[in-house]
Amino acid sequence: SSTQGRLDSFFKVL
Amino acid sequence: MFEARLVNSATFKKILDAIKDLLDQASFDCSESGIQLQAMDNSHVSLVSLNLKSDGFDKYRCDRSLTMGMNLASLSKVFRCSGSDDTVTIKAQDDADTVTFMFESKKQEKISDYEMKLMNLDQEHLGIPETEFSCIIKMPSAEFARIVRDLSQFGESIVISCTKEGVKFSTQGDIGTGNVKLAQTNNFDKEEESVIIDMQEPVSLTFACQYLNLFTKATPLSNQVTLSMCDNVPLVVEYQIPDLGHLCYYLAPKIEE
């Protein structure tokens, strides 16, 4: 099974 | 003073239709260079990035940069009042708490205006790192919408696999599996009907159907869509808006447990 990734782990908050 | 006029208000309506199911509210950042919007959906799984360049508008004036926070359901109500051939003019004073939309019919026999309250949104801007994508797939946007719609009937996720030979969309669910393979076309006469693959390395990633389906709401904006993929990096789904800019969606891949 797979879990949905979140964008927070890929993109930095400026 | 901010003023932007677009002869074809239907384009703005299409943009709105393409983002309103993903975002409840969003900030439109207006500057001399144009209008930009960047916002994540509530679950922080996808991001919408809209860029409309100032010279794509029929008239554009922005004396001071301003951020207009808008409720997109309210904005949709305003644009529902426009005719398909209307011209729209968007106006706001500096530091205003409202924005005005004026719709003019082709022969100018009907002019309507709607003033909408702006919102103060806590917006966080995200830095999106430059990525060297392993695969960039350019294909007809209607074909992409069709495939996503078809496969969504069977499963919750779609695996997009790209090799030199082509791109494969696959799904599996309780009733079985589905696969759609698209080969690269050699039909250079009709660019908008072509499937063009630029592959450095093969890649295979899994994405939620629900989000892919929401992205395909942008189909009326462009004949072509570009999918950019790289291992462990969000998918980029890009629609060029002719002469005006582009609308990009980012989607975090599903991770195997």
CSV table of C-alpha atoms in Angstrom, one decimal:
chain,number,residue,atom,x,y,z
A,1,SER,CA,0.0,0.0,0.0
A,2,SER,CA,1.0,3.6,-0.4
A,3,THR,CA,0.6,6.8,1.5
A,4,GLN,CA,0.0,10.2,0.1
A,5,GLY,CA,3.1,12.5,0.3
A,6,ARG,CA,2.8,16.2,1.3
A,7,LEU,CA,4.4,19.0,-0.5
A,8,ASP,CA,5.9,20.5,2.7
A,9,SER,CA,8.6,17.9,2.5
A,10,PHE,CA,9.6,18.9,-1.0
A,11,PHE,CA,9.2,22.7,-1.0
A,12,LYS,CA,10.6,25.2,1.4
A,13,VAL,CA,8.4,27.9,3.0
A,14,LEU,CA,10.0,31.2,2.1
B,1,MET,CA,-4.1,52.0,-8.7
B,2,PHE,CA,-4.4,48.6,-10.3
B,3,GLU,CA,-6.3,48.1,-13.6
B,4,ALA,CA,-6.3,45.0,-15.9
B,5,ARG,CA,-8.5,44.6,-18.9
B,6,LEU,CA,-9.0,41.4,-20.7
B,7,VAL,CA,-11.1,41.4,-23.9
B,8,ASN,CA,-11.8,37.7,-23.5
B,9,SER,CA,-13.2,37.4,-20.0
B,10,ALA,CA,-14.0,33.8,-20.8
B,11,THR,CA,-10.3,33.0,-20.4
B,12,PHE,CA,-10.4,34.3,-16.8
B,13,LYS,CA,-13.5,32.2,-16.2
B,14,LYS,CA,-11.7,29.1,-17.4
B,15,ILE,CA,-8.8,29.8,-15.1
B,16,LEU,CA,-11.2,30.2,-12.2
B,17,ASP,CA,-12.9,26.9,-13.1
B,18,ALA,CA,-9.5,25.3,-13.2
B,19,ILE,CA,-8.6,26.3,-9.6
B,20,LYS,CA,-11.8,26.7,-7.6
B,21,ASP,CA,-12.3,23.1,-6.8
B,22,LEU,CA,-8.7,22.8,-5.4
B,23,LEU,CA,-8.6,26.1,-3.5
B,24,ASP,CA,-11.2,27.8,-1.3
B,25,GLN,CA,-9.3,31.1,-1.3
B,26,ALA,CA,-6.2,32.5,-2.7
B,27,SER,CA,-4.1,35.6,-3.0
B,28,PHE,CA,-3.6,37.3,-6.4
B,29,ASP,CA,-0.2,39.1,-6.3
B,30,CYS,CA,-0.3,41.9,-8.7
B,31,SER,CA,2.9,43.7,-9.8
B,32,GLU,CA,4.2,45.5,-12.9
B,33,SER,CA,5.1,42.2,-14.5
B,34,GLY,CA,1.7,40.7,-14.1
B,35,ILE,CA,-0.6,38.6,-11.8
B,36,GLN,CA,0.7,35.6,-9.9
B,37,LEU,CA,-1.0,33.2,-7.6
B,38,GLN,CA,0.6,30.4,-5.6
B,39,ALA,CA,-1.5,28.3,-3.2
B,40,MET,CA,-1.6,24.8,-1.7
B,41,ASP,CA,-4.9,22.9,-1.3
B,42,ASN,CA,-6.0,22.4,2.3
B,43,SER,CA,-4.3,19.0,2.7
B,44,HIS,CA,-0.9,20.3,1.4
B,45,VAL,CA,-0.8,17.6,-1.3
B,46,SER,CA,-1.0,19.8,-4.3
B,47,LEU,CA,0.0,23.4,-5.3
B,48,VAL,CA,-1.5,25.7,-7.9
B,49,SER,CA,0.8,28.2,-9.5
B,50,LEU,CA,-0.7,30.7,-11.9
B,51,ASN,CA,1.3,33.3,-13.9
B,52,LEU,CA,-0.4,35.9,-16.1
B,53,LYS,CA,2.0,38.3,-17.7
B,54,SER,CA,1.1,42.0,-17.9
B,55,ASP,CA,1.6,42.2,-21.7
B,56,GLY,CA,-1.0,39.5,-22.2
B,57,PHE,CA,-3.7,41.9,-21.0
B,58,ASP,CA,-5.3,44.4,-23.4
B,59,LYS,CA,-4.6,47.1,-20.8
B,60,TYR,CA,-2.5,46.7,-17.7
B,61,ARG,CA,-1.6,49.2,-15.0
B,62,CYS,CA,-0.1,48.5,-11.6
B,63,ASP,CA,1.4,51.5,-9.9
B,64,ARG,CA,2.1,49.7,-6.7
B,65,SER,CA,2.4,46.0,-6.0
B,66,LEU,CA,-0.7,44.7,-4.2
B,67,THR,CA,-2.0,41.4,-2.9
B,68,MET,CA,-5.6,40.7,-3.3
B,69,GLY,CA,-6.9,37.8,-1.2
B,70,MET,CA,-10.1,36.4,-2.6
B,71,ASN,CA,-12.7,33.8,-1.8
B,72,LEU,CA,-12.8,31.8,-5.0
B,73,ALA,CA,-16.5,30.7,-4.6
B,74,SER,CA,-17.4,34.4,-4.4
B,75,LEU,CA,-15.2,35.2,-7.4
B,76,SER,CA,-17.0,32.4,-9.3
B,77,LYS,CA,-20.3,34.0,-8.5
B,78,VAL,CA,-19.1,37.3,-10.0
B,79,PHE,CA,-17.8,35.7,-13.2
B,80,ARG,CA,-21.1,33.7,-13.5
B,81,CYS,CA,-22.6,37.1,-14.2
B,82,SER,CA,-20.4,37.7,-17.2
B,83,GLY,CA,-21.3,36.9,-20.8
B,84,SER,CA,-19.1,34.6,-22.8
B,85,ASP,CA,-18.1,37.4,-25.2
B,86,ASP,CA,-17.7,40.1,-22.5
B,87,THR,CA,-14.6,42.1,-21.8
B,88,VAL,CA,-13.6,42.2,-18.1
B,89,THR,CA,-11.8,45.1,-16.4
B,90,ILE,CA,-10.4,44.4,-12.9
B,91,LYS,CA,-9.8,47.5,-10.8
B,92,ALA,CA,-8.5,48.2,-7.3
B,93,GLN,CA,-7.2,51.3,-5.5
B,94,ASP,CA,-3.9,51.1,-3.6
B,95,ASP,CA,-4.6,49.6,-0.1
B,96,ALA,CA,-8.2,49.0,-1.0
B,97,ASP,CA,-10.3,46.3,0.7
B,98,THR,CA,-12.4,45.7,-2.3
B,99,VAL,CA,-11.9,44.9,-6.0
B,100,THR,CA,-14.2,45.8,-8.8
B,101,PHE,CA,-15.0,43.7,-11.9
B,102,MET,CA,-16.6,45.5,-14.8
B,103,PHE,CA,-18.1,43.4,-17.7
B,104,GLU,CA,-18.8,45.0,-21.0
B,105,SER,CA,-20.7,43.3,-23.8
B,106,LYS,CA,-19.2,43.3,-27.4
B,107,LYS,CA,-21.2,46.2,-28.6
B,108,GLN,CA,-21.1,47.9,-25.2
B,109,GLU,CA,-24.9,48.0,-24.9
B,110,LYS,CA,-24.6,46.3,-21.5
B,111,ILE,CA,-22.2,47.2,-18.8
B,112,SER,CA,-22.3,45.7,-15.3
B,113,ASP,CA,-20.0,46.0,-12.4
B,114,TYR,CA,-19.5,44.0,-9.2
B,115,GLU,CA,-17.5,45.0,-6.2
B,116,MET,CA,-16.2,42.2,-4.1
B,117,LYS,CA,-14.7,42.3,-0.6
B,118,LEU,CA,-11.1,41.3,-0.4
B,119,MET,CA,-9.7,39.1,2.4
B,120,ASN,CA,-6.6,39.2,4.4
B,121,LEU,CA,-5.1,35.8,3.9
B,122,ASP,CA,-2.2,34.4,5.8
B,123,GLN,CA,-0.2,33.3,2.8
B,124,GLU,CA,3.0,31.4,2.8
B,125,HIS,CA,5.1,31.4,-0.3
B,126,LEU,CA,6.9,28.2,-1.2
B,127,GLY,CA,10.3,28.0,-2.8
B,128,ILE,CA,10.2,25.5,-5.5
B,129,PRO,CA,13.6,24.1,-6.3
B,130,GLU,CA,14.8,23.9,-9.9
B,131,THR,CA,14.6,20.3,-11.0
B,132,GLU,CA,16.2,18.4,-13.8
B,133,PHE,CA,13.3,16.3,-14.8
B,134,SER,CA,13.9,12.7,-15.9
B,135,CYS,CA,10.9,12.7,-18.2
B,136,ILE,CA,8.9,15.5,-19.8
B,137,ILE,CA,5.8,14.4,-21.6
B,138,LYS,CA,3.9,16.7,-23.9
B,139,MET,CA,0.5,15.4,-25.0
B,140,PRO,CA,-3.0,16.6,-26.0
B,141,SER,CA,-4.8,17.9,-22.9
B,142,ALA,CA,-8.1,16.3,-23.9
B,143,GLU,CA,-6.3,12.9,-24.1
B,144,PHE,CA,-4.8,13.3,-20.7
B,145,ALA,CA,-8.2,14.2,-19.2
B,146,ARG,CA,-9.8,11.2,-20.9
B,147,ILE,CA,-7.2,8.8,-19.6
B,148,VAL,CA,-7.4,10.1,-16.0
B,149,ARG,CA,-11.2,10.0,-16.1
B,150,ASP,CA,-11.3,6.5,-17.5
B,151,LEU,CA,-8.8,5.0,-15.1
B,152,SER,CA,-10.3,6.8,-12.1
B,153,GLN,CA,-13.3,4.5,-12.4
B,154,PHE,CA,-11.2,1.5,-11.3
B,155,GLY,CA,-8.7,2.7,-8.7
B,156,GLU,CA,-7.7,5.6,-6.4
B,157,SER,CA,-4.3,5.9,-7.9
B,158,ILE,CA,-2.7,6.1,-11.3
B,159,VAL,CA,0.9,4.9,-11.9
B,160,ILE,CA,2.5,7.0,-14.6
B,161,SER,CA,5.5,5.2,-16.1
B,162,CYS,CA,7.6,6.7,-18.8
B,163,THR,CA,10.2,5.0,-21.0
B,164,LYS,CA,11.8,5.8,-24.3
B,165,GLU,CA,9.0,3.8,-26.0
B,166,GLY,CA,6.2,5.8,-24.5
B,167,VAL,CA,4.2,6.6,-21.5
B,168,LYS,CA,1.9,4.1,-19.6
B,169,PHE,CA,-0.9,5.0,-17.3
B,170,SER,CA,-2.0,2.2,-15.0
B,171,THR,CA,-4.5,1.6,-12.2
B,172,GLN,CA,-5.8,-1.2,-10.1
B,173,GLY,CA,-8.8,-1.7,-7.9
B,174,ASP,CA,-11.3,-4.1,-6.6
B,175,ILE,CA,-12.7,-5.1,-10.0
B,176,GLY,CA,-9.4,-5.4,-11.8
B,177,THR,CA,-6.8,-3.3,-13.6
B,178,GLY,CA,-6.5,-0.8,-16.4
B,179,ASN,CA,-3.6,0.3,-18.6
B,180,VAL,CA,-3.3,2.9,-21.3
B,181,LYS,CA,-0.1,3.1,-23.3
B,182,LEU,CA,0.7,6.1,-25.5
B,183,ALA,CA,3.5,5.9,-28.0
B,184,GLN,CA,5.5,8.9,-29.1
B,185,THR,CA,4.0,10.2,-32.3
B,186,ASN,CA,5.8,11.3,-35.4
B,187,ASN,CA,3.1,13.6,-36.5
B,188,PHE,CA,5.0,16.9,-36.6
B,189,ASP,CA,2.4,18.6,-38.8
B,190,LYS,CA,-0.1,18.7,-36.0
B,191,GLU,CA,1.8,19.7,-32.9
B,192,GLU,CA,-1.4,19.9,-30.8
B,193,GLU,CA,-2.1,16.2,-31.5
B,194,SER,CA,1.4,14.9,-30.8
B,195,VAL,CA,2.7,13.0,-27.9
B,196,ILE,CA,6.3,14.1,-27.4
B,197,ILE,CA,8.6,12.5,-24.8
B,198,ASP,CA,11.8,13.9,-23.7
B,199,MET,CA,13.4,11.2,-21.5
B,200,GLN,CA,16.7,11.2,-19.6
B,201,GLU,CA,15.9,8.3,-17.4
B,202,PRO,CA,12.8,6.0,-17.1
B,203,VAL,CA,10.6,7.0,-14.2
B,204,SER,CA,7.5,5.5,-12.6
B,205,LEU,CA,5.5,7.4,-10.0
B,206,THR,CA,2.1,6.9,-8.3
B,207,PHE,CA,-0.5,9.8,-8.0
B,208,ALA,CA,-3.9,10.2,-6.5
B,209,CYS,CA,-6.7,10.2,-9.2
B,210,GLN,CA,-8.7,12.7,-7.2
B,211,TYR,CA,-6.1,15.4,-7.8
B,212,LEU,CA,-5.2,14.5,-11.4
B,213,ASN,CA,-8.9,14.8,-12.1
B,214,LEU,CA,-9.1,18.3,-10.5
B,215,PHE,CA,-6.1,19.4,-12.6
B,216,THR,CA,-7.8,18.4,-15.8
B,217,LYS,CA,-10.4,21.1,-15.1
B,218,ALA,CA,-7.8,23.3,-16.9
B,219,THR,CA,-8.3,21.4,-20.2
B,220,PRO,CA,-10.3,24.1,-21.8
B,221,LEU,CA,-7.4,26.5,-21.4
B,222,SER,CA,-5.0,24.7,-23.7
B,223,ASN,CA,-4.8,22.0,-26.4
B,224,GLN,CA,-1.6,20.6,-24.9
B,225,VAL,CA,-0.5,19.6,-21.4
B,226,THR,CA,3.1,18.9,-20.2
B,227,LEU,CA,3.8,16.4,-17.5
B,228,SER,CA,7.2,16.7,-15.9
B,229,MET,CA,8.4,13.8,-13.7
B,230,CYS,CA,11.4,12.9,-11.6
B,231,ASP,CA,11.9,10.3,-8.9
B,232,ASN,CA,10.8,11.4,-5.4
B,233,VAL,CA,9.8,14.9,-6.7
B,234,PRO,CA,6.3,16.3,-7.2
B,235,LEU,CA,4.7,15.9,-10.6
B,236,VAL,CA,4.3,19.1,-12.6
B,237,VAL,CA,1.2,19.4,-14.8
B,238,GLU,CA,1.5,22.5,-16.9
B,239,TYR,CA,-1.1,24.2,-19.1
B,240,GLN,CA,0.1,27.1,-21.3
B,241,ILE,CA,-2.5,29.8,-21.6
B,242,PRO,CA,-2.0,31.2,-25.1
B,243,ASP,CA,-0.6,34.7,-25.1
B,244,LEU,CA,-1.3,35.2,-21.4
B,245,GLY,CA,0.8,32.9,-19.3
B,246,HIS,CA,0.6,29.5,-17.7
B,247,LEU,CA,-1.1,27.4,-15.0
B,248,CYS,CA,0.9,24.8,-13.2
B,249,TYR,CA,-0.1,22.2,-10.8
B,250,TYR,CA,2.3,20.3,-8.5
B,251,LEU,CA,1.3,17.0,-6.9
B,252,ALA,CA,3.3,15.1,-4.3
B,253,PRO,CA,3.7,11.5,-5.3
B,254,LYS,CA,2.3,8.6,-3.3
B,255,ILE,CA,5.0,6.9,-1.3
B,256,GLU,CA,5.3,3.1,-1.0
B,257,GLU,CA,5.1,1.9,2.6
